[in-house]
């Protein structure tokens, strides 16, 4: 028999990592639902054309797409991200605005697999469609900041820039193109190729020789319109008011072509080259590109794999109570206690089989917060730390 393994760039996520994965999604859902964002589950594949709207010069489109013809001859693609699907859904269903949604699930990109970069990877994200208010840019950024704070991650930093409006972006693109062409000899071959297709994307390069050229490039902020500048100033003021720290990065353009005005990333220096854990911005042109009415929108997506690497230190949920049945005559009482605990929202399990002498040791091996002893007279005591936890308070209420 051949030895089967996961395909390159994909992985099985097993315990204890899988538990963190879920904790992560739960924290996210709690954070964004409290802010009024509703859950959307878009399909995992769409007609290829939906994703082509992300921009012809976008790597996701040109190099990384998992597209194929299905048995009916339809040209479809596994989604490389979910913003395009959210916008397609908006155009299809025309919900009332502002439409605020969140999503969570896998995306597919044909990339070179490496640490923190996979072909199937998960993202959580939010999108707010139908309002151009700079307060909304700040709101989604604040959600991201709260999300990291709730996860106990402090070493992620917000980096922010403005791309101006569509005209500004075009003008700047030309300016940058002349600068980069003048310095073409110092760029890597990859960046020279990118320069022809989309000069802005060269700023995205993390390669050393390119970085040197990029450091001297003109800044977009020097050439944006007064209204675009006003929008950006308002976003920054709101962030100040929310006490959210940021660093303005003149070179930040993001990988996708559809961004306008605000673009931002949350970055950590603890994951090497794959340090961007979240990316987002305003994409006022995308919905129109998909055949909808002109609709301003802002949002972000965070990669779970990279966050998972950062939250290795996040405590895995521990079983709170393990019941040890020390005398089989107490089985009825043990079951009753198990039910009571679970009803009270306390995670609980029971060891009631095998040699009664070995049950306690078995329980210890599972490392629960407390071990509850039950015999024919019912519950008679626990071992574990005596704290003010809901479990301990519950047990004290039972105390024999
Ligand atoms: P990068 O520059 O790292 O390729 P990107 O600009 O392609 O990122 P986005 O499309 O904005 O990334 O996606 C947002 C986030 O999703 C990224 O910051 C990252 O955390 C995560 N992400 C993107 N591609 C991958 C991948 N192939 N594997 C794991 N996570 C990814
Ligand atoms: Mg990428």
Coordinates of C-alpha atoms and ligand atoms in Angstrom, one line a residue:
X1 CA 0.0 0.0 0.0
X2 CA 1.3 3.5 -0.7
X3 CA 1.8 5.7 2.3
X4 CA -0.8 8.5 2.2
X5 CA 0.2 12.0 3.5
X6 CA -1.5 15.4 3.4
X7 CA -1.0 17.3 0.2
X8 CA 1.8 20.0 0.3
X9 CA 0.6 23.1 2.0
X10 CA -2.2 21.3 3.9
X11 CA -2.2 19.9 7.4
X12 CA -4.2 17.9 9.9
X13 CA -4.8 20.1 13.0
X14 CA -4.9 17.8 16.0
X15 CA -5.2 18.3 19.7
X16 CA -4.0 20.3 21.5
X17 CA -3.8 22.8 18.6
X18 CA -7.3 22.1 17.4
X19 CA -8.6 23.2 20.9
X20 CA -6.8 26.5 20.5
X21 CA -8.2 26.9 17.0
X22 CA -11.7 26.7 18.4
X23 CA -11.0 29.0 21.3
X24 CA -9.6 31.4 18.8
X25 CA -12.8 31.4 16.7
X26 CA -15.0 31.6 19.8
X27 CA -13.2 34.7 21.1
X28 CA -13.5 36.2 17.6
X29 CA -17.2 35.5 17.3
X30 CA -17.9 36.9 20.8
X31 CA -15.9 40.1 20.0
X32 CA -17.5 40.9 16.7
X33 CA -21.1 39.8 17.5
X34 CA -21.0 42.1 20.6
X35 CA -20.4 44.9 18.0
X36 CA -23.4 43.9 15.9
X37 CA -21.7 42.0 13.1
X38 CA -23.7 39.1 11.8
X39 CA -22.3 35.8 10.6
X40 CA -22.0 35.0 6.9
X41 CA -21.0 31.7 5.4
X42 CA -20.1 32.2 1.7
X43 CA -19.5 29.2 -0.5
X44 CA -16.0 27.8 -0.8
X45 CA -15.9 28.2 -4.5
X46 CA -17.3 30.8 -6.9
X47 CA -17.3 31.4 -10.6
X48 CA -13.7 32.4 -11.4
X49 CA -14.9 35.8 -12.7
X50 CA -15.8 36.9 -9.2
X51 CA -12.2 36.6 -8.1
X52 CA -10.8 38.1 -11.3
X53 CA -12.5 41.3 -10.1
X54 CA -9.8 41.5 -7.3
X55 CA -7.5 42.9 -10.0
X56 CA -5.5 41.5 -12.9
X57 CA -2.2 42.5 -11.3
X58 CA -3.0 40.8 -8.0
X59 CA -0.8 37.8 -7.2
X60 CA -3.8 36.0 -5.7
X61 CA -5.3 36.2 -9.2
X62 CA -2.3 35.7 -11.4
X63 CA -0.4 33.0 -9.6
X64 CA -2.2 31.6 -6.7
X65 CA -5.7 30.6 -7.9
X66 CA -7.0 27.1 -7.5
X67 CA -9.3 27.2 -10.6
X68 CA -10.6 24.4 -12.7
X69 CA -13.4 23.6 -15.1
X70 CA -16.1 21.5 -13.4
X71 CA -17.9 18.6 -15.1
X72 CA -20.5 21.1 -16.5
X73 CA -17.7 23.1 -18.1
X74 CA -18.1 26.0 -15.6
X75 CA -14.8 27.8 -14.8
X76 CA -14.8 27.9 -11.0
X77 CA -12.2 28.7 -8.4
X78 CA -11.7 27.8 -4.7
X79 CA -11.9 31.0 -2.8
X80 CA -8.5 32.6 -2.2
X81 CA -10.1 35.1 0.3
X82 CA -13.7 36.0 1.3
X83 CA -14.0 39.7 0.7
X84 CA -14.9 39.2 -2.9
X85 CA -17.6 36.6 -1.9
X86 CA -19.0 39.0 0.6
X87 CA -19.3 41.7 -2.0
X88 CA -20.8 39.3 -4.5
X89 CA -23.3 38.3 -1.8
X90 CA -24.1 42.0 -1.2
X91 CA -24.8 42.6 -4.9
X92 CA -26.9 39.5 -5.1
X93 CA -29.0 40.0 -2.0
X94 CA -29.0 43.8 -1.6
X95 CA -29.2 43.9 2.3
X96 CA -29.9 47.2 4.0
X97 CA -26.8 49.2 4.7
X98 CA -24.6 49.5 6.7
X99 CA -24.2 45.8 6.3
X100 CA -21.8 44.4 8.9
X101 CA -20.7 40.8 8.6
X102 CA -18.1 38.4 9.9
X103 CA -16.8 35.2 8.6
X104 CA -14.5 32.4 9.5
X105 CA -13.2 29.5 7.3
X106 CA -10.6 28.2 4.9
X107 CA -9.2 29.8 1.8
X108 CA -7.0 28.3 -0.9
X109 CA -3.9 29.8 -2.5
X110 CA -1.3 28.0 -4.6
X111 CA 1.7 29.3 -2.7
X112 CA 5.1 27.9 -1.9
X113 CA 4.5 26.2 1.4
X114 CA 6.6 27.3 4.3
X115 CA 6.3 28.2 8.0
X116 CA 3.2 30.4 8.4
X117 CA 2.3 30.0 4.7
X118 CA 0.0 27.2 3.5
X119 CA -2.1 26.3 0.5
X120 CA -5.2 25.8 2.7
X121 CA -5.3 28.4 5.5
X122 CA -8.0 29.8 7.7
X123 CA -9.0 33.4 8.1
X124 CA -11.5 35.2 10.3
X125 CA -12.6 38.6 9.2
X126 CA -15.1 41.4 9.2
X127 CA -16.5 43.6 6.5
X128 CA -18.7 46.7 6.9
X129 CA -20.4 47.8 3.6
X130 CA -22.3 50.9 2.8
X131 CA -20.7 53.7 4.8
X132 CA -17.7 55.9 4.0
X133 CA -17.5 57.3 7.5
X134 CA -13.9 57.3 8.8
X135 CA -15.3 56.3 12.2
X136 CA -16.1 52.9 10.6
X137 CA -12.4 52.5 9.6
X138 CA -11.6 53.1 13.2
X139 CA -14.3 50.8 14.4
X140 CA -13.1 47.8 12.4
X141 CA -9.5 48.5 13.5
X142 CA -10.7 48.7 17.1
X143 CA -12.3 45.3 16.7
X144 CA -9.0 43.8 15.6
X145 CA -7.2 45.4 18.5
X146 CA -9.8 44.1 21.0
X147 CA -9.6 40.7 19.4
X148 CA -5.8 40.5 20.1
X149 CA -6.2 42.0 23.5
X150 CA -8.9 39.3 24.4
X151 CA -6.5 36.6 23.2
X152 CA -3.8 38.0 25.5
X153 CA -1.6 39.0 22.5
X154 CA 0.3 42.2 23.2
X155 CA 3.1 42.1 20.7
X156 CA 1.2 42.9 17.6
X157 CA 1.5 46.4 16.2
X158 CA -0.8 48.4 14.0
X159 CA 0.7 49.8 10.9
X160 CA -1.4 52.1 8.8
X161 CA -1.3 54.2 5.6
X162 CA -3.7 55.9 3.2
X163 CA -3.7 55.1 -0.5
X164 CA -5.8 58.2 -1.3
X165 CA -8.8 58.0 -3.6
X166 CA -8.8 56.3 -7.0
X167 CA -7.3 59.3 -8.8
X168 CA -4.6 59.7 -6.2
X169 CA -3.7 56.1 -6.4
X170 CA -3.4 56.4 -10.2
X171 CA -1.2 59.5 -10.0
X172 CA 1.0 58.1 -7.4
X173 CA 1.4 54.9 -9.3
X174 CA 2.8 56.8 -12.2
X175 CA 5.2 58.8 -10.0
X176 CA 6.4 55.6 -8.3
X177 CA 6.8 53.9 -11.6
X178 CA 9.2 56.6 -12.8
X179 CA 11.2 56.4 -9.6
X180 CA 11.4 52.6 -9.7
X181 CA 12.2 52.6 -13.4
X182 CA 15.1 54.9 -12.7
X183 CA 16.4 52.5 -10.1
X184 CA 15.5 49.3 -12.0
X185 CA 19.0 47.9 -12.0
X186 CA 19.0 47.6 -8.2
X187 CA 15.7 45.7 -8.1
X188 CA 15.3 41.9 -8.0
X189 CA 14.1 40.2 -11.2
X190 CA 10.7 39.5 -9.5
X191 CA 10.2 43.2 -8.7
X192 CA 11.2 44.2 -12.2
X193 CA 8.5 42.0 -13.5
X194 CA 6.0 43.3 -11.0
X195 CA 6.9 46.9 -11.9
X196 CA 5.6 46.4 -15.4
X197 CA 2.3 45.0 -14.2
X198 CA 1.7 47.1 -11.1
X199 CA 4.3 49.4 -9.6
X200 CA 2.5 49.7 -6.3
X201 CA 3.0 46.1 -5.6
X202 CA 6.8 46.5 -5.7
X203 CA 6.4 48.3 -2.3
X204 CA 5.1 45.1 -1.0
X205 CA 8.3 43.2 -1.6
X206 CA 10.1 42.0 1.5
X207 CA 13.3 41.1 -0.4
X208 CA 16.5 42.8 0.8
X209 CA 17.7 44.5 -2.4
X210 CA 14.2 45.8 -3.1
X211 CA 13.9 47.1 0.4
X212 CA 16.8 49.5 -0.2
X213 CA 15.2 51.0 -3.3
X214 CA 11.8 51.2 -1.6
X215 CA 13.3 53.1 1.3
X216 CA 13.9 56.0 -1.1
X217 CA 10.6 55.9 -2.9
X218 CA 8.2 58.9 -2.9
X219 CA 5.5 58.7 -0.2
X220 CA 1.9 58.6 -1.4
X221 CA 0.8 60.9 1.4
X222 CA 2.6 63.8 -0.3
X223 CA 0.4 63.5 -3.4
X224 CA -3.1 62.7 -2.1
X225 CA -6.1 65.0 -2.4
X226 CA -7.3 67.2 0.4
X227 CA -10.4 65.1 0.9
X228 CA -8.4 61.9 1.1
X229 CA -6.1 63.5 3.6
X230 CA -9.1 64.7 5.7
X231 CA -10.4 61.1 5.7
X232 CA -7.1 59.8 6.9
X233 CA -6.7 62.5 9.6
X234 CA -10.2 61.6 10.9
X235 CA -9.3 57.9 11.1
X236 CA -6.1 58.7 13.0
X237 CA -8.0 61.1 15.4
X238 CA -10.6 58.3 16.1
X239 CA -7.8 55.9 16.8
X240 CA -6.3 58.4 19.2
X241 CA -9.6 58.8 20.9
X242 CA -9.9 55.0 21.2
X243 CA -6.4 54.9 22.7
X244 CA -5.2 52.6 19.9
X245 CA -1.5 52.9 19.1
X246 CA -0.4 52.9 15.5
X247 CA 2.6 53.6 13.3
X248 CA 2.1 55.4 10.0
X249 CA 3.9 53.4 7.3
X250 CA 4.2 55.3 4.0
X251 CA 5.1 52.2 2.1
X252 CA 2.2 50.1 3.1
X253 CA 0.1 49.3 0.1
X254 CA -1.3 45.7 0.7
X255 CA -1.4 42.9 -1.8
X256 CA -4.8 43.4 -3.3
X257 CA -5.5 46.1 -5.9
X258 CA -8.9 47.1 -4.6
X259 CA -7.8 49.1 -1.6
X260 CA -8.6 52.9 -1.4
X261 CA -7.9 55.3 1.4
X262 CA -7.1 53.5 4.6
X263 CA -4.9 50.4 4.4
X264 CA -3.6 48.7 7.6
X265 CA -1.8 45.6 8.9
X266 CA -1.2 44.1 12.3
X267 CA 2.3 42.9 12.4
X268 CA 4.5 40.9 14.8
X269 CA 8.2 40.7 14.8
X270 CA 8.1 37.2 16.2
X271 CA 7.2 35.3 13.1
X272 CA 10.1 36.3 10.8
X273 CA 9.1 37.0 7.2
X274 CA 5.5 35.9 7.8
X275 CA 4.9 38.6 10.4
X276 CA 1.7 40.1 9.0
X277 CA -1.1 38.5 11.0
X278 CA -3.9 40.7 9.8
X279 CA -4.5 42.8 6.7
X280 CA -7.3 45.1 5.8
X281 CA -8.5 48.5 4.5
X282 CA -11.1 50.4 2.6
X283 CA -12.2 48.9 -0.8
X284 CA -14.7 51.5 -2.1
X285 CA -14.3 50.3 -5.7
X286 CA -14.8 46.6 -5.4
X287 CA -18.6 46.3 -5.2
X288 CA -19.0 48.4 -8.3
X289 CA -16.5 46.2 -10.0
X290 CA -18.8 43.3 -9.2
X291 CA -21.8 45.0 -10.9
X292 CA -23.3 46.5 -7.8
X293 CA -24.1 50.2 -7.0
X294 CA -21.1 52.4 -5.9
X295 CA -20.8 51.3 -2.2
X296 CA -18.0 52.2 0.2
X297 CA -16.7 49.4 2.4
X298 CA -14.0 48.6 4.8
X299 CA -12.8 45.4 6.4
X300 CA -10.0 43.0 7.3
X301 CA -9.0 39.4 7.5
X302 CA -6.7 37.7 10.0
X303 CA -4.8 34.5 9.3
X304 CA -5.5 31.9 12.0
X305 CA -2.3 29.9 11.3
X306 CA -0.1 32.8 12.1
X307 CA -2.1 33.7 15.2
X308 CA -2.0 30.1 16.3
X309 CA 1.7 30.2 16.2
X310 CA 1.6 33.3 18.4
X311 CA -0.9 31.9 20.8
X312 CA 0.9 28.7 21.6
X313 CA 1.1 30.1 25.1
X314 CA -2.7 30.5 25.3
X315 CA -3.9 28.1 28.0
X316 CA -5.7 25.1 26.5
X317 CA -9.0 24.6 28.2
X318 CA -8.6 22.3 31.2
X319 CA -11.3 19.9 32.3
X320 CA -12.7 21.6 35.5
X321 CA -14.0 18.6 37.4
X322 CA -13.2 14.9 37.2
X323 CA -15.4 12.6 39.3
X324 CA -13.8 9.5 40.7
X325 CA -16.2 6.8 41.7
X326 CA -14.4 5.1 44.5
X327 CA -17.2 2.5 45.3
X328 CA -19.5 1.2 42.6
X329 CA -22.5 1.4 45.0
X330 CA -22.3 5.2 44.5
X331 CA -22.9 5.1 40.7
X332 CA -26.3 6.8 40.9
X333 CA -25.0 9.7 43.0
X334 CA -22.0 10.1 40.7
X335 CA -24.2 10.4 37.6
X336 CA -26.4 12.9 39.4
X337 CA -23.4 15.0 40.3
X338 CA -22.0 14.8 36.8
X339 CA -25.3 16.1 35.4
X340 CA -25.5 18.9 38.0
X341 CA -22.0 20.1 37.2
X342 CA -22.6 20.1 33.5
X343 CA -25.9 21.9 34.0
X344 CA -24.1 24.5 36.0
X345 CA -21.8 25.1 33.0
X346 CA -18.8 23.4 34.6
X347 CA -16.9 21.0 32.3
X348 CA -17.0 17.6 34.0
X349 CA -16.2 14.0 33.3
X350 CA -16.1 10.8 35.3
X351 CA -14.0 7.7 35.9
X352 CA -16.2 4.9 37.0
X353 CA -14.7 1.8 35.4
X354 CA -11.7 -0.4 36.0
X355 CA -10.1 -1.3 39.3
X356 CA -11.5 1.2 41.9
X357 CA -7.9 1.6 43.4
X358 CA -6.5 2.8 40.1
X359 CA -9.3 5.3 39.2
X360 CA -7.9 8.1 41.2
X361 CA -4.5 7.8 39.5
X362 CA -6.2 7.8 36.2
X363 CA -7.9 11.0 37.0
X364 CA -4.7 12.7 38.1
X365 CA -3.2 11.9 34.7
X366 CA -5.9 13.9 32.9
X367 CA -4.9 17.0 34.9
X368 CA -8.4 18.3 35.8
X369 CA -8.7 21.4 38.0
X370 CA -10.3 19.3 40.7
X371 CA -11.0 15.7 41.4
X372 CA -14.3 14.9 43.1
X373 CA -14.5 11.7 45.2
X374 CA -17.8 9.9 45.3
X375 CA -18.7 6.7 47.2
X376 CA -21.8 4.9 48.3
X377 CA -22.6 7.9 50.6
X378 CA -22.3 10.3 47.6
X379 CA -19.9 13.2 47.1
X380 CA -17.5 13.5 50.0
X381 CA -14.6 15.8 49.1
X382 CA -12.3 17.1 46.4
X383 CA -8.7 17.6 45.8
X384 CA -7.5 20.6 43.9
X385 CA -6.8 24.3 44.5
X386 CA -9.3 25.9 46.8
X387 CA -10.1 29.1 44.9
X388 CA -13.0 31.3 44.2
X389 CA -13.8 29.7 40.9
X390 CA -17.4 28.9 39.9
X391 CA -16.5 25.2 40.4
X392 CA -15.3 25.7 43.9
X393 CA -18.3 27.8 44.8
X394 CA -20.5 25.1 43.4
X395 CA -18.7 22.4 45.4
X396 CA -18.9 24.5 48.6
X397 CA -22.6 24.7 48.1
X398 CA -22.6 20.8 48.0
X399 CA -20.2 20.4 50.9
X400 CA -21.0 17.4 53.0
Ligands
LIG1 P1 1.3 37.9 2.6 O1 1.9 39.2 2.2 O2 1.8 37.3 3.8 O3 1.2 36.9 1.4 P2 -1.4 38.7 1.9 O4 -1.2 40.2 1.6 O5 -1.4 37.8 0.8 O6 -0.2 38.3 2.9 P3 -4.1 38.9 2.8 O7 -4.6 38.4 1.5 O8 -4.3 40.3 3.1 O9 -2.6 38.5 2.9 O10 -4.7 38.0 4.0 C1 -4.7 38.4 5.3 C2 -4.0 37.5 6.3 O11 -4.2 36.2 5.9 C3 -2.5 37.6 6.2 O12 -2.0 38.7 7.0 C4 -2.0 36.3 6.8 O13 -2.0 36.3 8.2 C5 -3.1 35.4 6.3 N1 -2.6 34.6 5.1 C6 -2.6 35.0 3.8 N2 -2.1 34.1 3.0 C7 -1.8 33.0 3.8 C8 -1.2 31.7 3.6 N3 -0.9 31.3 2.4 N4 -1.0 30.9 4.7 C9 -1.4 31.3 5.9 N5 -1.9 32.5 6.2 C10 -2.1 33.4 5.1
LIG2 MG1 0.0 36.6 -0.2

